[in-house]
JSON list of C-alpha atoms in Angstrom, two decimals:
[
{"chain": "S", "resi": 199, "resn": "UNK", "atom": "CA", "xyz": [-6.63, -9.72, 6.63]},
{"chain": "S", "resi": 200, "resn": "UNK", "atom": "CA", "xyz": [-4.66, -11.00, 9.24]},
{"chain": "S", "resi": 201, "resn": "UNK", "atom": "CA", "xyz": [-4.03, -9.50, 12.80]},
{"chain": "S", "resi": 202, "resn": "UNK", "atom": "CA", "xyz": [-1.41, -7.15, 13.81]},
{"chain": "S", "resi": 203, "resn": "UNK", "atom": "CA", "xyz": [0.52, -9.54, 16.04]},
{"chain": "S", "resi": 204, "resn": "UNK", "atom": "CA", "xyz": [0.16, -11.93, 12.87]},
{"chain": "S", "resi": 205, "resn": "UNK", "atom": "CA", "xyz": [1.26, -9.53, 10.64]},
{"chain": "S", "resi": 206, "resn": "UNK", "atom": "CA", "xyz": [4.39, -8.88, 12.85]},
{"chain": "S", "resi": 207, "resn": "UNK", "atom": "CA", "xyz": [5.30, -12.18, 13.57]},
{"chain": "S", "resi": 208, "resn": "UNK", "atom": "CA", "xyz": [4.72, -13.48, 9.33]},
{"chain": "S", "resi": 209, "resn": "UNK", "atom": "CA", "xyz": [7.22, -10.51, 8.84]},
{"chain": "S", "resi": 210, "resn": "UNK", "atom": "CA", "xyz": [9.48, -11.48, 11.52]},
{"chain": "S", "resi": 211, "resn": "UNK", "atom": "CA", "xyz": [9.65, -14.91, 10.20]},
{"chain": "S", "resi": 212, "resn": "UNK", "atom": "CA", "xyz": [10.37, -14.11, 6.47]},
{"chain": "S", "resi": 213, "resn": "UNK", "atom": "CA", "xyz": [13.24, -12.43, 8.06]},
{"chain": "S", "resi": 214, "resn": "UNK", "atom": "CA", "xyz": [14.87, -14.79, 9.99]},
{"chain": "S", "resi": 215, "resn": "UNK", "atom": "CA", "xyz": [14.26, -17.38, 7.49]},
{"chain": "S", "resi": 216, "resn": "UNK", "atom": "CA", "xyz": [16.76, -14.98, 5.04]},
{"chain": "S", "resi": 217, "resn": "UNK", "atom": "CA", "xyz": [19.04, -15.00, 7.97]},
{"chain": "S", "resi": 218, "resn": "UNK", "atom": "CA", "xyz": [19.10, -11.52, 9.14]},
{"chain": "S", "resi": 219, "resn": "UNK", "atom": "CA", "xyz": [18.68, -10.66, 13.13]},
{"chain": "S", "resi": 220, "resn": "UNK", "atom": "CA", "xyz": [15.08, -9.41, 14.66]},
{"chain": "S", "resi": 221, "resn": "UNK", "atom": "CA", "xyz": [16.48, -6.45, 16.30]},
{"chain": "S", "resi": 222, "resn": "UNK", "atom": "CA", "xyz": [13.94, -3.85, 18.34]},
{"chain": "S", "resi": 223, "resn": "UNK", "atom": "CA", "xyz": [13.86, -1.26, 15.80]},
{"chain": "S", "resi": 224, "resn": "UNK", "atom": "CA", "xyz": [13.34, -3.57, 12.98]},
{"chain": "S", "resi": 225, "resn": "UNK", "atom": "CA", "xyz": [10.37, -5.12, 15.25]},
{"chain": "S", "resi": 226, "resn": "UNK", "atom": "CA", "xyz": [9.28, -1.39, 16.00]},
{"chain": "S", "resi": 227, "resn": "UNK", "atom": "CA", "xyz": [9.52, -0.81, 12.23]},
{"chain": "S", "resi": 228, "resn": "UNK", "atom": "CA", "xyz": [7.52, -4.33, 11.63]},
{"chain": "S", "resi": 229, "resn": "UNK", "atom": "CA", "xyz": [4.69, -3.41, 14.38]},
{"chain": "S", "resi": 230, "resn": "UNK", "atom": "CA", "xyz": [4.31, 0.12, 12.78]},
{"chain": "S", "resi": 231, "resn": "UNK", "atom": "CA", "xyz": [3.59, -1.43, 9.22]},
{"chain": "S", "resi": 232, "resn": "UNK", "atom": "CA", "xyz": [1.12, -3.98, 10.77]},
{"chain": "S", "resi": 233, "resn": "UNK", "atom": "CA", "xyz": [-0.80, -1.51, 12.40]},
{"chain": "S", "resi": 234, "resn": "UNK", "atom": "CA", "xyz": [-0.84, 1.09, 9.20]},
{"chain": "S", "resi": 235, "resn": "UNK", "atom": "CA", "xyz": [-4.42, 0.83, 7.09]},
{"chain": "S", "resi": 236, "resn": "UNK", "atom": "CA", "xyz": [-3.42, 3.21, 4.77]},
{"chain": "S", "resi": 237, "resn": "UNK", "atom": "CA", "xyz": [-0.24, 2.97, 2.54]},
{"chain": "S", "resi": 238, "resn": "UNK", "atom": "CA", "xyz": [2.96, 5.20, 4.26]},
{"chain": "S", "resi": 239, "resn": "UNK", "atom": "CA", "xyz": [5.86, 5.95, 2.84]},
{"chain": "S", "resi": 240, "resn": "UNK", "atom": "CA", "xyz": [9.46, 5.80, 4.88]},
{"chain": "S", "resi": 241, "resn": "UNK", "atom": "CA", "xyz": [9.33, 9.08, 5.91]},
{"chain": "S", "resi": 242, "resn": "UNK", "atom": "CA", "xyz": [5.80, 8.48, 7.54]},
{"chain": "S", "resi": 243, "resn": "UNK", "atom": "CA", "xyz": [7.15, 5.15, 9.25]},
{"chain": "S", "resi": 244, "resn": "UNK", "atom": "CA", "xyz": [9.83, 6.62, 10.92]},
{"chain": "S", "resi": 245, "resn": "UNK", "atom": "CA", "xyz": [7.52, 9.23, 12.10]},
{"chain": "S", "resi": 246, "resn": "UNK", "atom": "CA", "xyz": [5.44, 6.59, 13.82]},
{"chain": "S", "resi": 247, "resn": "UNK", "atom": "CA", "xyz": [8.52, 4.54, 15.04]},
{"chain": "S", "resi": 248, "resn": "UNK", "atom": "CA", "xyz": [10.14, 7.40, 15.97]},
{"chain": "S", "resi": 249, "resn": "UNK", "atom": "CA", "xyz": [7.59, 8.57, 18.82]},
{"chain": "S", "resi": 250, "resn": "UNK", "atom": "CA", "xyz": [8.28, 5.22, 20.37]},
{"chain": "S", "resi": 251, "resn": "UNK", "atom": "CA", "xyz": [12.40, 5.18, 19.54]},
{"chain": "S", "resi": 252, "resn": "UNK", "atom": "CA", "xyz": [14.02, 8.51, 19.38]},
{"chain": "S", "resi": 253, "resn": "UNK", "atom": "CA", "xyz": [17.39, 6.31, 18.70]},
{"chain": "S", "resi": 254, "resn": "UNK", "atom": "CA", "xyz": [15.86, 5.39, 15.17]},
{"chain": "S", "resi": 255, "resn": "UNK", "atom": "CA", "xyz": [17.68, 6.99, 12.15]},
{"chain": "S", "resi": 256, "resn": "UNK", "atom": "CA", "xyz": [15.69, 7.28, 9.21]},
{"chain": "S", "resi": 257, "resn": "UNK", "atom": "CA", "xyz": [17.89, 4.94, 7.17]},
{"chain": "S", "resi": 258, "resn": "UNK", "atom": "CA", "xyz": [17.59, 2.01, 9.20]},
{"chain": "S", "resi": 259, "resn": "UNK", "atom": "CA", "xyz": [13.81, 2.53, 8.00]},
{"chain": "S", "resi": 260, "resn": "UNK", "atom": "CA", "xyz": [14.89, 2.16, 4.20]},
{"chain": "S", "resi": 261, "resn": "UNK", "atom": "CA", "xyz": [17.22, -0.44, 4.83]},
{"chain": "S", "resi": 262, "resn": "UNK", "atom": "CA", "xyz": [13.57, -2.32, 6.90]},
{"chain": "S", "resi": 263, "resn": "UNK", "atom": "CA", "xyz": [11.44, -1.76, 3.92]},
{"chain": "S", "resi": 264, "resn": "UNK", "atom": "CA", "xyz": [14.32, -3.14, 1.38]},
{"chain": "S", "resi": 265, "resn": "UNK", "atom": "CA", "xyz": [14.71, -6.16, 3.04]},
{"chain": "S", "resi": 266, "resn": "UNK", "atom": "CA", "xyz": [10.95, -6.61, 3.13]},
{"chain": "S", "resi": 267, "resn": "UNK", "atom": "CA", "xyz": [10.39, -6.07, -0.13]},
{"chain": "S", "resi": 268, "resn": "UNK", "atom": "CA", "xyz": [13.47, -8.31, -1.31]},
{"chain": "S", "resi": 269, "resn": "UNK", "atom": "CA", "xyz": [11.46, -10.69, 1.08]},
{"chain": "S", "resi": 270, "resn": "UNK", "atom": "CA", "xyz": [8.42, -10.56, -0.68]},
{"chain": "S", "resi": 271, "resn": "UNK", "atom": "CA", "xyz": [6.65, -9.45, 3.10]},
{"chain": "S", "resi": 272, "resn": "UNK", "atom": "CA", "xyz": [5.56, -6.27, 1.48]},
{"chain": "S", "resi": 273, "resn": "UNK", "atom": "CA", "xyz": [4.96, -4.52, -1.87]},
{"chain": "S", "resi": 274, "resn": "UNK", "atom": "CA", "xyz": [6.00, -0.96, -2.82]},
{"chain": "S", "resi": 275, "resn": "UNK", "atom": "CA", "xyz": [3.77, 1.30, -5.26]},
{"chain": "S", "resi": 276, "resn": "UNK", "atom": "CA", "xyz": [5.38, 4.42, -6.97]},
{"chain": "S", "resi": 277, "resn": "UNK", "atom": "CA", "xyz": [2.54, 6.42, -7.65]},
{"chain": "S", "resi": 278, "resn": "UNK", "atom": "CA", "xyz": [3.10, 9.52, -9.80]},
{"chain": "S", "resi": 279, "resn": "UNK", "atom": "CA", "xyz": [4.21, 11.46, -6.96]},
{"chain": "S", "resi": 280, "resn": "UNK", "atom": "CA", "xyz": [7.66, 9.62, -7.06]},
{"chain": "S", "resi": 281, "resn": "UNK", "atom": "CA", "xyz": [7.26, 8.87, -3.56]},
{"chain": "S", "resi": 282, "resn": "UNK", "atom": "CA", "xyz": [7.42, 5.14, -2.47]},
{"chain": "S", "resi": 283, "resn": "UNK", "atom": "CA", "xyz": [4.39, 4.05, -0.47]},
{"chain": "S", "resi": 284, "resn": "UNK", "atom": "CA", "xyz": [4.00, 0.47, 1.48]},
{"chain": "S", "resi": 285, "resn": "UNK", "atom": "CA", "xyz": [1.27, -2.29, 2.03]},
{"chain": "S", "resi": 286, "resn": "UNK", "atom": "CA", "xyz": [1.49, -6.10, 3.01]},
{"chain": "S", "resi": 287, "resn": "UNK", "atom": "CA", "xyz": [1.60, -8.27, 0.61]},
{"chain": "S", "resi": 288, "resn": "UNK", "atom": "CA", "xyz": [-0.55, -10.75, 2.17]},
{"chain": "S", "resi": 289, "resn": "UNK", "atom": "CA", "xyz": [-3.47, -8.86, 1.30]},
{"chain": "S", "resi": 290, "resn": "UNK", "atom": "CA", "xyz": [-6.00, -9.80, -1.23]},
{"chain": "S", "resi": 291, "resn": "UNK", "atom": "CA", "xyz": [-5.63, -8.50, -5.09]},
{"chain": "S", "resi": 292, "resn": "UNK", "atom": "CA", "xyz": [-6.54, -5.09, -5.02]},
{"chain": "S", "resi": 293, "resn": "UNK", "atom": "CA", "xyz": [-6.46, -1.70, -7.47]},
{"chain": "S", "resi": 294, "resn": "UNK", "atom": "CA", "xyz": [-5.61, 1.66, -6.57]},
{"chain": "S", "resi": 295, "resn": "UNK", "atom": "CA", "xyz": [-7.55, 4.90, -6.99]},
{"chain": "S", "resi": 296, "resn": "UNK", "atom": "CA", "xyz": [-5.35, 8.07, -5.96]},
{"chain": "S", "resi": 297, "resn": "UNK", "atom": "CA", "xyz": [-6.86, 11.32, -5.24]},
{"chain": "S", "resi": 298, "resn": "UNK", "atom": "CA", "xyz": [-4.68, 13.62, -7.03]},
{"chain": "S", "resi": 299, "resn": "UNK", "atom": "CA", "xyz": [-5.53, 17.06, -4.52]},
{"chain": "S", "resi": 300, "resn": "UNK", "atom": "CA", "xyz": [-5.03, 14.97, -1.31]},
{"chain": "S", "resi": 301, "resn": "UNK", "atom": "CA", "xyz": [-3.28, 12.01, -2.37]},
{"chain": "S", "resi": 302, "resn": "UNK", "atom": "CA", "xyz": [-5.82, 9.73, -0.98]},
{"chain": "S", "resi": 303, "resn": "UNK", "atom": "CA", "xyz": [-5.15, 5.94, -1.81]},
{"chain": "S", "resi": 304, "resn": "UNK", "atom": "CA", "xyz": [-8.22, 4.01, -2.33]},
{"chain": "S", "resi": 305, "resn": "UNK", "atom": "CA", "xyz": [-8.37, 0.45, -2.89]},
{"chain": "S", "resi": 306, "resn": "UNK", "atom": "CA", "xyz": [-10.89, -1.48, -4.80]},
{"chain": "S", "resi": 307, "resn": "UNK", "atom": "CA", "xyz": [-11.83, -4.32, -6.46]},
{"chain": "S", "resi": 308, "resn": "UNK", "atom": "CA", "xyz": [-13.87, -5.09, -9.38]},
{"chain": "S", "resi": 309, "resn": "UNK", "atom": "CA", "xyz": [-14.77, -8.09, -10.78]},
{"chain": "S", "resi": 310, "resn": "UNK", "atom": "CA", "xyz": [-16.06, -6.67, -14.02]},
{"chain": "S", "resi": 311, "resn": "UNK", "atom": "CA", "xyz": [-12.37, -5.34, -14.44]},
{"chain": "S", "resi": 312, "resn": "UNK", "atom": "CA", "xyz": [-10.54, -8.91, -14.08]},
{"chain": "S", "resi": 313, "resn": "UNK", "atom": "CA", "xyz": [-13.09, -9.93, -16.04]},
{"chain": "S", "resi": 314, "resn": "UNK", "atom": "CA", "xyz": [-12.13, -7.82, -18.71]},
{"chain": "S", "resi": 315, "resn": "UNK", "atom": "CA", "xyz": [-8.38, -7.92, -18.31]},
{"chain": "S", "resi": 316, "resn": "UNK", "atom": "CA", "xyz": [-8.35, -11.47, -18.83]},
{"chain": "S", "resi": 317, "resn": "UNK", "atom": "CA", "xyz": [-10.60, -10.93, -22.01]},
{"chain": "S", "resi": 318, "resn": "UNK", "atom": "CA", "xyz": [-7.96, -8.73, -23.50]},
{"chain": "S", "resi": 319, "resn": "UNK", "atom": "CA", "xyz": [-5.36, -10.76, -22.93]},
{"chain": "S", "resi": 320, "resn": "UNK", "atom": "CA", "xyz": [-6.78, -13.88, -23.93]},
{"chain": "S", "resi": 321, "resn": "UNK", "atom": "CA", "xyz": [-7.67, -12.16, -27.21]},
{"chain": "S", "resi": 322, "resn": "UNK", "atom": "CA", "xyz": [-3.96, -11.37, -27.65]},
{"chain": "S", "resi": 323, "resn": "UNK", "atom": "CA", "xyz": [-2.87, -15.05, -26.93]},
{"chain": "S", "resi": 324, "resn": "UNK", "atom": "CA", "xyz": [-1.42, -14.09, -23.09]},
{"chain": "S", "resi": 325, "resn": "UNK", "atom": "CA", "xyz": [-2.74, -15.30, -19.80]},
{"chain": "S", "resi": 326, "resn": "UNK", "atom": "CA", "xyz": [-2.35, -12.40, -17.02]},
{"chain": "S", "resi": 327, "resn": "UNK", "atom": "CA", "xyz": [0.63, -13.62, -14.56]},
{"chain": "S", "resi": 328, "resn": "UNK", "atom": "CA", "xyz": [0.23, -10.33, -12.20]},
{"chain": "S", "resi": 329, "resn": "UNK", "atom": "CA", "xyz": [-0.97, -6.46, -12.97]},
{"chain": "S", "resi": 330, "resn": "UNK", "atom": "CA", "xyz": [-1.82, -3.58, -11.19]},
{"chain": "S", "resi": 331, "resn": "UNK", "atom": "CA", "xyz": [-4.24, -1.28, -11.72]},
{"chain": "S", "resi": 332, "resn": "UNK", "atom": "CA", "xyz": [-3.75, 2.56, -10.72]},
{"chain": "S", "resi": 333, "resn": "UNK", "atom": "CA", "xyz": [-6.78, 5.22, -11.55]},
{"chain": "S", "resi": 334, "resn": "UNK", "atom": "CA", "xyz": [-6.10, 8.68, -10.75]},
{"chain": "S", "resi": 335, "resn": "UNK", "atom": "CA", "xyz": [-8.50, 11.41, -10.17]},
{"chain": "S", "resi": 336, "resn": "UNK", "atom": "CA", "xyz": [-10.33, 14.18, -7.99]},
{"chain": "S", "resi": 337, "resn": "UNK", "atom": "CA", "xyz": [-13.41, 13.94, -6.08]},
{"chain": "S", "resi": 338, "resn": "UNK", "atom": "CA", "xyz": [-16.87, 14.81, -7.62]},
{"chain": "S", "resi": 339, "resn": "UNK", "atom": "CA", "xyz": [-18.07, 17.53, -6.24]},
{"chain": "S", "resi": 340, "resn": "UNK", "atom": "CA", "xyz": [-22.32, 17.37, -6.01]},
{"chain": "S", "resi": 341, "resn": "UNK", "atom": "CA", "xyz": [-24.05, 19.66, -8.32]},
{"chain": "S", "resi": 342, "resn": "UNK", "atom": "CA", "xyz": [-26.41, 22.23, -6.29]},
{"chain": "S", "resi": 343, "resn": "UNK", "atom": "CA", "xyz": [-30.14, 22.36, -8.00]},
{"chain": "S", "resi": 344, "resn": "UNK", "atom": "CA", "xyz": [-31.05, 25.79, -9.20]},
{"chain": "S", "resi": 345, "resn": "UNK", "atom": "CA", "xyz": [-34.27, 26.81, -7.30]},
{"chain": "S", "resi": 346, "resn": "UNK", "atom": "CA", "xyz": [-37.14, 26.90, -9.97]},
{"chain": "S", "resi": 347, "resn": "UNK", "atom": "CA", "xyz": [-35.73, 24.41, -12.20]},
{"chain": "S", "resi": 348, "resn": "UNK", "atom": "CA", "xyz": [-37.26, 21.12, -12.59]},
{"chain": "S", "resi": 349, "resn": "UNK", "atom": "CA", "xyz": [-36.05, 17.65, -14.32]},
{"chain": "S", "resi": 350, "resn": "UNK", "atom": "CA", "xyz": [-36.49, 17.47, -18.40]}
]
């Protein structure tokens, strides 16, 4: 993965390159997404901006992450809370695992699953172009041992 100030300045350049203006807030906007390691929606953005630009409105946020995504600098997920959540998209392929109490996002990767994908879809005469892979489910809690009890 790269760097922050990487990060900032690819998305900074996918921007001007589509002709649009580097103003502070979107570069406020654009450091805030570099520095995120988990997966924030708008609202949560513009909470972090905002500590650092009380003159940023909420929409100039959605307008940000539009353009980004229109860009290709960044990928949305919709997980089945409805609400729209954010990562770079110059990260390596990756699934998702969502902790539906806390909402955790997780990401993994599995080999034995792209394996397997590409199995299935050979099998029904496709070759996988793209796909994205979303598990959702609650942590295990461990199992207490009953005193007295031993192993069958």
């Amino acid at each position: 993965m790269k760097g922050i100030d990487q990060r900032v300045a690819a998305f900074e350049l996918q921007l001007r390159k589509a002709g649009l203006r580097m103003t502070q807030q979107r570069r406020l906007i654009l450091r805030v997404l570099a520095e995120a390691n988990d997966h924030p929606d708008a609202k949560g953005i513009f909470t972090r901006a905002f500590v650092h630009d009380p003159t940023l409105s909420l929409s100039t946020v959605y307008r940000t992450m539009k353009l980004l995504e229109t860009q290709g600098a960044i990928e949305r997920h919709a997980f089945e809370d409805g609400v729209s959540r954010y990562e770079h998209a110059d990260q390596q392929h990756h699934d998702h695992l969502i902790d539906v109490e806390t909402g955790q996002v997780v990401e993994f990767s599995s080999p034995e699953i792209e394996e397997l994908q590409a199995k299935i879809a050979a099998k029904l005469g496709y070759e996988i172009v793209r796909h994205r892979l979303e598990l959702y489910g609650r942590k295990v809690k461990p199992q207490r041992r009953k005193p007295g009890k031993k192993d069958a």
